[in-house]
Tab-separated table of C-alpha atoms and ligand atoms in Angstrom:
chain	number	residue	atom	x	y	z
A	397	MET	CA	0.716	-8.237	10.582
A	398	ALA	CA	0.825	-4.561	9.604
A	399	LYS	CA	1.126	-3.928	5.875
A	400	VAL	CA	4.217	-2.095	4.612
A	401	ALA	CA	3.985	0.704	2.044
A	402	LEU	CA	6.668	2.689	0.272
A	403	ILE	CA	5.656	6.122	-1.030
A	404	THR	CA	7.885	8.035	-3.445
A	405	GLY	CA	7.214	11.793	-3.539
A	406	ILE	CA	6.523	11.788	0.210
A	407	LEU	CA	7.324	15.513	0.577
A	408	GLY	CA	4.999	16.681	-2.224
A	409	GLN	CA	1.255	17.353	-2.124
A	410	ASP	CA	-0.214	13.839	-2.442
A	411	GLY	CA	2.473	11.983	-0.452
A	412	PRO	CA	1.428	13.391	2.947
A	413	TYR	CA	-2.325	12.829	2.333
A	414	LEU	CA	-1.684	9.240	1.259
A	415	ALA	CA	0.637	8.645	4.227
A	416	GLU	CA	-2.080	9.971	6.554
A	417	LEU	CA	-4.616	7.529	5.070
A	418	LEU	CA	-2.250	4.537	5.259
A	419	LEU	CA	-1.172	5.327	8.826
A	420	LYS	CA	-4.844	5.480	9.839
A	421	ASN	CA	-5.110	1.961	8.368
A	422	ASP	CA	-2.159	0.768	10.501
A	423	TYR	CA	0.401	0.548	7.701
A	424	LYS	CA	4.101	1.005	8.309
A	425	VAL	CA	4.985	3.823	5.910
A	426	TYR	CA	8.374	4.346	4.282
A	427	GLY	CA	8.908	7.599	2.387
A	428	LEU	CA	11.506	7.983	-0.344
A	429	MET	CA	13.129	11.399	-0.550
A	430	ARG	CA	16.050	12.805	-2.503
A	431	ARG	CA	19.138	14.076	-0.694
A	432	TYR	CA	18.933	17.750	0.186
A	433	SER	CA	21.267	20.084	1.993
A	434	ASN	CA	18.052	21.486	3.512
A	435	PRO	CA	15.018	19.176	3.352
A	436	ASN	CA	11.547	20.739	3.481
A	437	PHE	CA	9.089	18.835	5.692
A	438	GLU	CA	6.463	21.615	5.602
A	439	ASN	CA	3.688	19.508	4.032
A	440	LEU	CA	4.201	16.527	6.343
A	441	ASP	CA	4.390	18.917	9.316
A	442	TYR	CA	1.105	20.530	8.205
A	443	LEU	CA	-0.588	17.150	8.818
A	444	GLY	CA	1.556	16.369	11.895
A	445	LEU	CA	3.170	13.329	10.239
A	446	THR	CA	6.918	13.965	9.988
A	447	ASN	CA	7.786	11.746	12.972
A	448	LYS	CA	5.570	8.916	11.784
A	449	ILE	CA	7.371	8.217	8.507
A	450	GLU	CA	10.466	6.051	8.041
A	451	PHE	CA	12.529	8.026	5.502
A	452	VAL	CA	14.794	6.363	2.953
A	453	GLU	CA	17.144	8.295	0.696
A	454	GLY	CA	17.053	7.647	-3.046
A	455	ASP	CA	16.422	9.298	-6.374
A	456	LEU	CA	14.242	8.244	-9.290
A	457	ILE	CA	17.100	8.902	-11.678
A	458	ASP	CA	19.493	6.680	-9.696
A	459	GLU	CA	18.551	3.089	-10.536
A	460	ALA	CA	20.910	1.484	-8.011
A	461	SER	CA	19.392	3.470	-5.131
A	462	LEU	CA	15.923	2.171	-6.058
A	463	MET	CA	17.142	-1.432	-6.423
A	464	ASN	CA	18.667	-1.309	-2.918
A	465	ILE	CA	15.601	0.219	-1.301
A	466	VAL	CA	13.175	-2.245	-2.903
A	467	LYS	CA	15.445	-5.180	-2.028
A	468	ILE	CA	15.623	-4.142	1.638
A	469	ILE	CA	12.009	-3.064	2.222
A	470	GLN	CA	10.100	-5.418	-0.119
A	471	PRO	CA	6.901	-3.431	0.522
A	472	ASP	CA	3.411	-4.865	0.168
A	473	GLU	CA	2.461	-1.729	-1.773
A	474	LEU	CA	4.564	0.823	-3.644
A	475	TYR	CA	2.962	4.148	-4.582
A	476	ASN	CA	5.040	6.033	-7.147
A	477	LEU	CA	4.066	9.674	-6.674
A	478	ALA	CA	7.500	11.183	-7.350
A	479	ALA	CA	7.768	13.271	-10.497
A	480	GLN	CA	8.827	16.533	-12.035
A	481	SER	CA	5.136	17.374	-11.969
A	482	PHE	CA	5.037	20.968	-13.205
A	483	VAL	CA	3.773	21.001	-16.809
A	484	GLY	CA	4.911	24.594	-17.423
A	485	GLY	CA	8.494	23.769	-16.394
A	486	SER	CA	8.674	20.640	-18.520
A	487	TRP	CA	9.459	22.579	-21.730
A	488	HIS	CA	12.527	24.121	-20.056
A	489	GLN	CA	13.734	20.839	-18.524
A	490	ALA	CA	12.428	18.248	-20.959
A	491	LYS	CA	15.308	15.794	-20.523
A	492	LEU	CA	15.223	15.873	-16.728
A	493	THR	CA	11.423	15.538	-16.803
A	494	THR	CA	11.795	12.453	-19.021
A	495	GLU	CA	14.539	10.919	-16.884
A	496	ILE	CA	12.492	11.241	-13.681
A	497	ASN	CA	8.956	10.629	-14.956
A	498	ALA	CA	9.635	8.006	-17.631
A	499	PHE	CA	12.908	6.166	-16.911
A	500	GLY	CA	12.399	6.470	-13.143
A	501	VAL	CA	9.277	4.322	-13.511
A	502	LEU	CA	11.109	1.744	-15.621
A	503	TYR	CA	13.803	1.520	-12.892
A	504	LEU	CA	11.166	1.023	-10.169
A	505	LEU	CA	9.343	-1.657	-12.142
A	506	HIS	CA	12.615	-3.423	-12.905
A	507	ALA	CA	13.552	-3.316	-9.200
A	508	LEU	CA	10.181	-4.876	-8.293
A	509	LYS	CA	10.481	-7.608	-10.912
A	510	THR	CA	13.964	-8.470	-9.642
A	511	PHE	CA	13.572	-8.217	-5.866
A	512	SER	CA	9.897	-7.994	-4.906
A	513	PRO	CA	7.558	-9.357	-7.608
A	514	THR	CA	4.555	-9.620	-5.263
A	515	THR	CA	4.554	-5.894	-4.405
A	516	ARG	CA	1.448	-4.074	-5.661
A	517	PHE	CA	2.441	-0.976	-7.666
A	518	TYR	CA	0.556	2.292	-8.155
A	519	GLN	CA	1.690	4.669	-10.926
A	520	ALA	CA	0.641	8.331	-10.766
A	521	SER	CA	-0.638	8.769	-14.310
A	522	THR	CA	-2.392	11.915	-15.408
A	523	SER	CA	-5.152	13.499	-17.471
A	524	GLU	CA	-2.342	15.460	-19.211
A	525	MET	CA	-1.838	12.292	-21.303
A	526	PHE	CA	-5.188	13.005	-23.027
A	527	GLY	CA	-4.198	16.541	-23.975
A	528	LEU	CA	-6.349	17.463	-26.938
A	529	GLN	CA	-8.404	14.276	-26.997
A	530	HIS	CA	-11.963	14.030	-25.748
A	531	VAL	CA	-15.233	12.487	-26.781
A	532	GLY	CA	-18.184	14.793	-26.190
A	533	GLY	CA	-16.100	16.862	-23.766
A	534	TYR	CA	-15.103	13.947	-21.468
A	535	GLN	CA	-12.082	11.695	-21.062
A	536	ASP	CA	-12.221	8.118	-19.783
A	537	GLU	CA	-10.077	4.943	-19.920
A	538	THR	CA	-10.906	4.453	-23.630
A	539	THR	CA	-9.904	7.967	-24.756
A	540	PRO	CA	-6.734	7.950	-26.919
A	541	PHE	CA	-3.696	9.951	-25.780
A	542	HIS	CA	-2.482	13.166	-27.389
A	543	PRO	CA	-0.092	14.719	-24.851
A	544	ARG	CA	0.810	18.383	-25.361
A	545	SER	CA	3.923	18.817	-23.206
A	546	PRO	CA	7.171	17.012	-22.391
A	547	TYR	CA	5.498	16.241	-19.050
A	548	GLY	CA	2.491	14.591	-20.714
A	549	ILE	CA	4.750	12.642	-23.071
A	550	SER	CA	6.948	11.350	-20.218
A	551	LYS	CA	3.820	10.160	-18.395
A	552	VAL	CA	2.543	8.295	-21.480
A	553	TYR	CA	5.801	6.294	-21.521
A	554	ALA	CA	5.413	5.498	-17.812
A	555	TYR	CA	1.754	4.540	-18.307
A	556	TRP	CA	2.592	1.984	-20.990
A	557	MET	CA	5.604	0.614	-19.096
A	558	THR	CA	3.291	0.053	-16.107
A	559	VAL	CA	0.821	-1.806	-18.353
A	560	ASN	CA	3.656	-3.719	-20.000
A	561	PHE	CA	5.118	-5.091	-16.739
A	562	ARG	CA	1.608	-6.299	-15.873
A	563	GLU	CA	1.164	-7.987	-19.257
A	564	SER	CA	4.728	-9.295	-19.658
A	565	TYR	CA	5.621	-10.441	-16.134
A	566	GLY	CA	2.298	-10.634	-14.277
A	567	LEU	CA	3.180	-7.870	-11.810
A	568	PHE	CA	0.263	-6.258	-9.946
A	569	THR	CA	0.509	-2.763	-11.455
A	570	CYS	CA	-2.177	-0.057	-11.702
A	571	ASN	CA	-2.329	3.338	-13.373
A	572	GLY	CA	-4.446	5.946	-11.632
A	573	ILE	CA	-5.213	8.475	-14.378
A	574	LEU	CA	-5.890	11.367	-12.048
A	575	PHE	CA	-7.314	14.715	-13.072
A	576	ASN	CA	-6.145	17.902	-11.321
A	577	HIS	CA	-6.403	17.696	-7.546
A	578	GLU	CA	-5.558	20.489	-5.190
A	579	SER	CA	-5.320	21.347	-1.495
A	580	PRO	CA	-3.641	23.775	0.893
A	581	LEU	CA	-0.494	21.643	0.342
A	582	ARG	CA	-0.421	22.300	-3.419
A	583	GLY	CA	2.903	23.626	-4.781
A	584	ILE	CA	2.923	27.401	-5.184
A	585	GLN	CA	3.593	27.330	-8.973
A	586	PHE	CA	0.330	25.533	-9.806
A	587	VAL	CA	-2.435	27.911	-10.769
A	588	THR	CA	-4.909	27.200	-7.934
A	589	ARG	CA	-2.403	27.730	-5.136
A	590	LYS	CA	-0.792	30.632	-6.998
A	591	ILE	CA	-4.227	32.291	-7.027
A	592	THR	CA	-5.110	31.603	-3.371
A	593	ASP	CA	-1.633	32.624	-2.215
A	594	GLY	CA	-1.825	35.771	-4.393
A	595	VAL	CA	-5.249	36.697	-3.066
A	596	ALA	CA	-4.042	36.286	0.534
A	597	ARG	CA	-0.974	38.461	-0.155
A	598	ILE	CA	-3.185	41.170	-1.644
A	599	LYS	CA	-5.477	40.975	1.378
A	600	ALA	CA	-2.476	41.213	3.727
A	601	GLY	CA	-1.111	44.256	1.837
A	602	LEU	CA	1.973	42.306	0.672
A	603	ALA	CA	1.160	42.404	-3.075
A	604	LYS	CA	-0.653	44.765	-5.420
A	605	ASP	CA	-1.422	42.410	-8.294
A	606	LEU	CA	-1.496	38.798	-9.513
A	607	HIS	CA	0.150	37.806	-12.822
A	608	LEU	CA	-1.520	34.914	-14.664
A	609	GLY	CA	-1.527	33.331	-18.145
A	610	ASN	CA	-4.492	31.717	-19.910
A	611	LEU	CA	-7.698	32.308	-17.931
A	612	GLU	CA	-9.845	30.318	-20.372
A	613	ALA	CA	-8.366	26.856	-19.758
A	614	LYS	CA	-10.822	24.499	-18.066
A	615	ARG	CA	-9.838	21.879	-15.517
A	616	ASP	CA	-11.636	19.152	-13.554
A	617	TRP	CA	-10.437	20.176	-10.083
A	618	GLY	CA	-10.933	17.950	-7.028
A	619	PHE	CA	-9.495	17.638	-3.523
A	620	ALA	CA	-6.222	15.681	-3.078
A	621	GLY	CA	-7.484	14.168	0.196
A	622	ASP	CA	-10.300	12.441	-1.731
A	623	TYR	CA	-8.024	11.246	-4.550
A	624	VAL	CA	-5.516	9.350	-2.388
A	625	GLU	CA	-8.438	7.121	-1.323
A	626	ALA	CA	-8.821	6.020	-4.956
A	627	MET	CA	-5.079	5.197	-5.142
A	628	HIS	CA	-5.370	2.950	-2.098
A	629	LEU	CA	-8.574	1.265	-3.305
A	630	MET	CA	-6.954	0.316	-6.636
A	631	LEU	CA	-4.308	-1.744	-4.851
A	632	GLN	CA	-6.900	-3.575	-2.694
A	633	LYS	CA	-8.775	-5.171	-5.624
A	634	SER	CA	-8.193	-8.786	-6.619
A	635	LYS	CA	-7.088	-7.780	-10.156
A	636	PRO	CA	-4.916	-4.849	-11.281
A	637	SER	CA	-6.360	-2.319	-13.721
A	638	ASP	CA	-6.204	1.341	-14.811
A	639	TYR	CA	-8.717	3.941	-13.633
A	640	VAL	CA	-9.701	7.509	-14.485
A	641	VAL	CA	-10.251	9.575	-11.317
A	642	GLY	CA	-11.934	12.997	-11.351
A	643	THR	CA	-15.093	14.860	-10.333
A	644	GLY	CA	-16.866	14.896	-13.736
A	645	ASP	CA	-17.248	18.664	-13.507
A	646	ASN	CA	-14.966	21.416	-14.816
A	647	HIS	CA	-14.358	25.141	-14.365
A	648	SER	CA	-12.199	27.774	-16.036
A	649	VAL	CA	-9.176	29.412	-14.420
A	650	GLN	CA	-11.209	32.650	-14.466
A	651	GLU	CA	-14.006	31.019	-12.443
A	652	PHE	CA	-11.413	29.944	-9.864
A	653	VAL	CA	-10.073	33.521	-9.729
A	654	GLU	CA	-13.545	35.048	-9.299
A	655	LEU	CA	-14.438	32.703	-6.462
A	656	ALA	CA	-11.108	33.111	-4.662
A	657	PHE	CA	-11.396	36.925	-4.663
A	658	LYS	CA	-15.000	36.604	-3.503
A	659	TYR	CA	-14.098	34.350	-0.565
A	660	ALA	CA	-11.304	36.738	0.449
A	661	ASP	CA	-13.858	39.553	0.331
A	662	ILE	CA	-11.876	41.574	-2.246
A	663	PRO	CA	-14.258	43.262	-4.718
A	664	ASP	CA	-13.445	43.620	-8.450
A	665	TRP	CA	-10.782	40.957	-9.221
A	666	LYS	CA	-10.134	42.626	-12.612
A	667	LYS	CA	-8.345	45.481	-10.817
A	668	TYR	CA	-5.662	43.049	-9.599
A	669	VAL	CA	-5.208	40.364	-12.280
A	670	VAL	CA	-2.595	41.091	-14.957
A	671	ILE	CA	-2.433	38.835	-18.026
A	672	ASP	CA	1.245	38.030	-18.425
A	673	PRO	CA	2.516	36.172	-21.538
A	674	ARG	CA	5.309	34.591	-19.464
A	675	PHE	CA	2.698	32.253	-17.949
A	676	LYS	CA	1.187	31.124	-21.261
A	677	ARG	CA	2.302	27.740	-22.596
A	678	PRO	CA	3.722	26.836	-26.033
A	679	ALA	CA	0.901	24.271	-26.370
A	680	GLU	CA	-2.132	24.357	-24.094
A	681	VAL	CA	-4.524	21.649	-22.946
A	682	PRO	CA	-7.758	23.622	-23.248
A	683	VAL	CA	-10.377	21.375	-21.599
A	684	LEU	CA	-10.222	18.438	-19.203
A	685	ARG	CA	-13.212	16.653	-17.704
A	686	ALA	CA	-13.261	13.132	-16.302
A	687	LYS	CA	-15.771	10.399	-16.784
A	688	ALA	CA	-14.887	8.320	-13.709
A	689	ALA	CA	-17.679	5.745	-14.050
A	690	LYS	CA	-15.263	2.771	-13.847
A	691	ALA	CA	-13.766	4.011	-10.545
A	692	GLU	CA	-17.259	4.539	-9.173
A	693	LYS	CA	-18.485	1.087	-10.264
A	694	ILE	CA	-15.460	-1.053	-9.390
A	695	LEU	CA	-13.793	0.899	-6.562
A	696	GLY	CA	-16.929	2.498	-5.125
A	697	TRP	CA	-15.041	5.813	-5.305
A	698	LYS	CA	-16.573	9.230	-5.847
A	699	ALA	CA	-15.152	12.736	-5.280
A	700	LYS	CA	-16.607	14.265	-2.118
A	701	LEU	CA	-15.466	17.886	-1.814
A	702	SER	CA	-17.190	20.328	-4.202
A	703	PHE	CA	-15.355	22.961	-6.276
A	704	ASP	CA	-16.688	25.843	-4.146
A	705	LYS	CA	-15.622	24.190	-0.893
A	706	LEU	CA	-12.190	23.390	-2.327
A	707	VAL	CA	-11.600	27.040	-3.310
A	708	LYS	CA	-12.785	28.204	0.109
A	709	MET	CA	-10.568	25.699	1.929
A	710	MET	CA	-7.493	26.893	-0.010
A	711	VAL	CA	-8.287	30.610	0.386
A	712	ASP	CA	-8.889	30.196	4.128
A	713	ALA	CA	-5.616	28.290	4.584
A	714	ASP	CA	-3.612	30.995	2.777
A	715	LEU	CA	-5.356	33.865	4.590
A	716	LYS	CA	-4.391	32.106	7.825
A	717	ARG	CA	-0.783	31.669	6.682
A	718	TYR	CA	-0.513	35.457	6.145
A	719	ASN	CA	-2.641	36.278	9.171
A	720	ALA	CA	-4.798	38.243	6.728
A	721	LYS	CA	-8.305	37.719	8.076
B	942	NAP	P1	4.371	17.243	-6.254
B	942	NAP	O1	3.743	18.019	-5.142
B	942	NAP	O2	5.143	17.965	-7.306
B	942	NAP	O3	5.304	16.144	-5.580
B	942	NAP	C1	6.205	15.390	-6.353
B	942	NAP	C2	7.283	14.822	-5.443
B	942	NAP	O4	8.211	14.094	-6.250
B	942	NAP	C3	8.086	15.869	-4.681
B	942	NAP	O5	8.098	15.548	-3.319
B	942	NAP	C4	9.473	15.749	-5.286
B	942	NAP	O6	10.519	15.914	-4.391
B	942	NAP	C5	9.507	14.289	-5.736
B	942	NAP	N1	10.544	14.092	-6.744
B	942	NAP	C6	10.754	14.836	-7.865
B	942	NAP	N2	11.819	14.366	-8.536
B	942	NAP	C7	12.292	13.301	-7.822
B	942	NAP	C8	13.378	12.417	-7.999
B	942	NAP	N3	14.213	12.525	-9.049
B	942	NAP	N4	13.579	11.451	-7.087
B	942	NAP	C9	12.769	11.340	-6.013
B	942	NAP	N5	11.725	12.165	-5.778
B	942	NAP	C10	11.488	13.137	-6.677
B	942	NAP	O7	3.256	16.375	-7.006
B	942	NAP	P2	1.790	15.926	-6.501
B	942	NAP	O8	0.823	16.985	-6.861
B	942	NAP	O9	1.894	15.428	-5.119
B	942	NAP	O10	1.509	14.727	-7.505
B	942	NAP	C11	1.915	13.398	-7.194
B	942	NAP	C12	2.083	12.612	-8.481
B	942	NAP	O11	0.848	12.587	-9.175
B	942	NAP	C13	3.086	13.167	-9.483
B	942	NAP	O12	3.690	12.081	-10.109
B	942	NAP	C14	2.260	13.944	-10.479
B	942	NAP	O13	2.924	13.987	-11.730
B	942	NAP	C15	1.017	13.085	-10.510
B	942	NAP	N6	-0.234	13.767	-10.792
B	942	NAP	C16	-0.599	14.872	-10.092
B	942	NAP	C17	-1.822	15.460	-10.324
B	942	NAP	C18	-2.266	16.662	-9.527
B	942	NAP	O14	-3.226	17.331	-9.947
B	942	NAP	N7	-1.683	16.940	-8.383
B	942	NAP	C19	-2.694	14.919	-11.277
B	942	NAP	C20	-2.286	13.774	-11.971
B	942	NAP	C21	-1.075	13.198	-11.697
B	942	NAP	P3	11.099	17.363	-4.023
B	942	NAP	O15	10.317	17.721	-2.811
B	942	NAP	O16	12.514	17.026	-3.808
B	942	NAP	O17	10.902	18.265	-5.184
B	943	F7E	O1	-2.257	24.790	-14.765
B	943	F7E	C1	-3.402	27.724	-16.663
B	943	F7E	C2	-2.455	26.754	-17.356
B	943	F7E	O2	-0.052	24.411	-13.664
B	943	F7E	C3	-3.652	24.680	-14.930
B	943	F7E	C4	-0.207	19.107	-12.503
B	943	F7E	O3	-0.508	18.642	-11.211
B	943	F7E	O4	-2.465	18.793	-13.228
B	943	F7E	C5	-1.436	19.753	-13.103
B	943	F7E	O5	-1.082	20.279	-14.378
B	943	F7E	C6	-4.118	25.602	-16.048
B	943	F7E	C7	-3.299	25.491	-17.335
B	943	F7E	O6	-1.811	22.563	-13.724
B	943	F7E	C8	-1.373	30.246	-15.020
B	943	F7E	O7	-2.106	27.221	-18.661
B	943	F7E	C9	-3.112	30.204	-16.317
B	943	F7E	O8	-4.171	25.503	-18.423
B	943	F7E	O9	-2.151	24.459	-12.261
B	943	F7E	P1	-1.498	24.099	-13.529
B	943	F7E	P2	-1.760	21.600	-14.995
B	943	F7E	O10	-0.865	22.098	-16.048
B	943	F7E	O11	-3.179	21.311	-15.378
B	943	F7E	C10	-2.147	17.667	-14.073
B	943	F7E	C11	-3.334	16.737	-14.067
B	943	F7E	C12	-0.859	17.027	-13.701
B	943	F7E	O12	-0.668	15.836	-13.880
B	943	F7E	C13	0.270	17.940	-13.366
B	943	F7E	O13	1.281	17.252	-12.634
B	943	F7E	O14	-3.963	26.955	-15.614
B	943	F7E	N1	-2.746	28.922	-16.107
B	943	F7E	N2	-2.281	31.034	-15.678
B	943	F7E	C14	-1.667	28.912	-15.300
B	943	F7E	N3	-0.953	27.885	-14.779
B	943	F7E	C15	0.075	28.202	-13.942
B	943	F7E	N4	0.773	27.193	-13.369
B	943	F7E	N5	0.405	29.506	-13.668
B	943	F7E	C16	-0.270	30.565	-14.188
B	943	F7E	O15	0.046	31.717	-13.922
């Protein structure tokens, strides 16, 4: 019989890539979305998936809606990708970020324990939990947490609640501690997509400059399409566990900028980039770099798309969007 999966965050970046993977594996896929006056199916449409998903309406801050959905669907696998995921915005909406990212996870876990205790649960944890912590420049499953934003703090709560329901009630729960992953479906506020969109606008004559914050921050950037494979693999193992997922390589925001301008064939990026204090953060995470040896050994997972190819893929997609080539 076909397996049933419920994905929260189905309209975001990762939701559509994961849905594509599960549909290819013959799953029936339910997608949880909030109520909108005007829903945006752009990312699912981009992959041609909108008509293949069974949508259910609910909200991570509405516990009763989650209880009902879990009770009715009783999925084999639940992937919790929904979140207020923008770190920069989490200082301005700290309470909402906490309600969605922290309490929302408690509500989901409680719903599973009550109505569907055999469901396998994936929690979208993040390298932002490490914040300032690293050993020799890397972070792995043994690295302590030192989150630097309300977002990172909310995710630490969710991480431990996910572990706690495993240890207290024997639920099959996994944390994927994912490092930054990007794609043409990335939200426009995140720095990679902001850069590729900005470059395409400049190329199309729609913008004269690109305002950015800290160009020195370093991130371990991979491709979202590769990372959803790791999520799925975690829930196929015989025992639940927590895994770091990343490429093992990192680059600065400036390196991303240089490459994006190069691929768009715009010489001298310095003529266009304006350093704007509005995009600097009250507390920065300066360097992230994964040591994903556990994922490689136990899941057989490794990032496939290189940094250069990722930047090119995103630049090409945005140039196409603006018909700027
Ligand atoms: P994303 O593009 O921001 O998508 C998040 C989704 O969550 C959106 O579709 C959003 O719905 C939904 N959502 C927000 N609040 C909700 C609520 N109260 N109830 C129901 N749905 C809600 O994020 P992503 O990049 O796909 O990331 C997926 C998950 O992985 C997130 O939890 C993120 O924190 C985590 N993560 C991401 C990365 C990364 O580099 N991408 C790395 C580590 C961890 P709307 O469309 O209504 O806004
Ligand atoms: O920032 C710097 C900024 O917003 C990356 C989320 O998916 O990954 C993401 O969080 C870096 C930071 O991603 C601008 O200061 C410079 O150092 O693209 P970002 P993030 O904060 O790393 C983690 C793993 C998640 O879990 C999150 O959900 O770029 N930066 N100038 C800028 N950042 C933005 N957004 N805009 C700028 O203008």
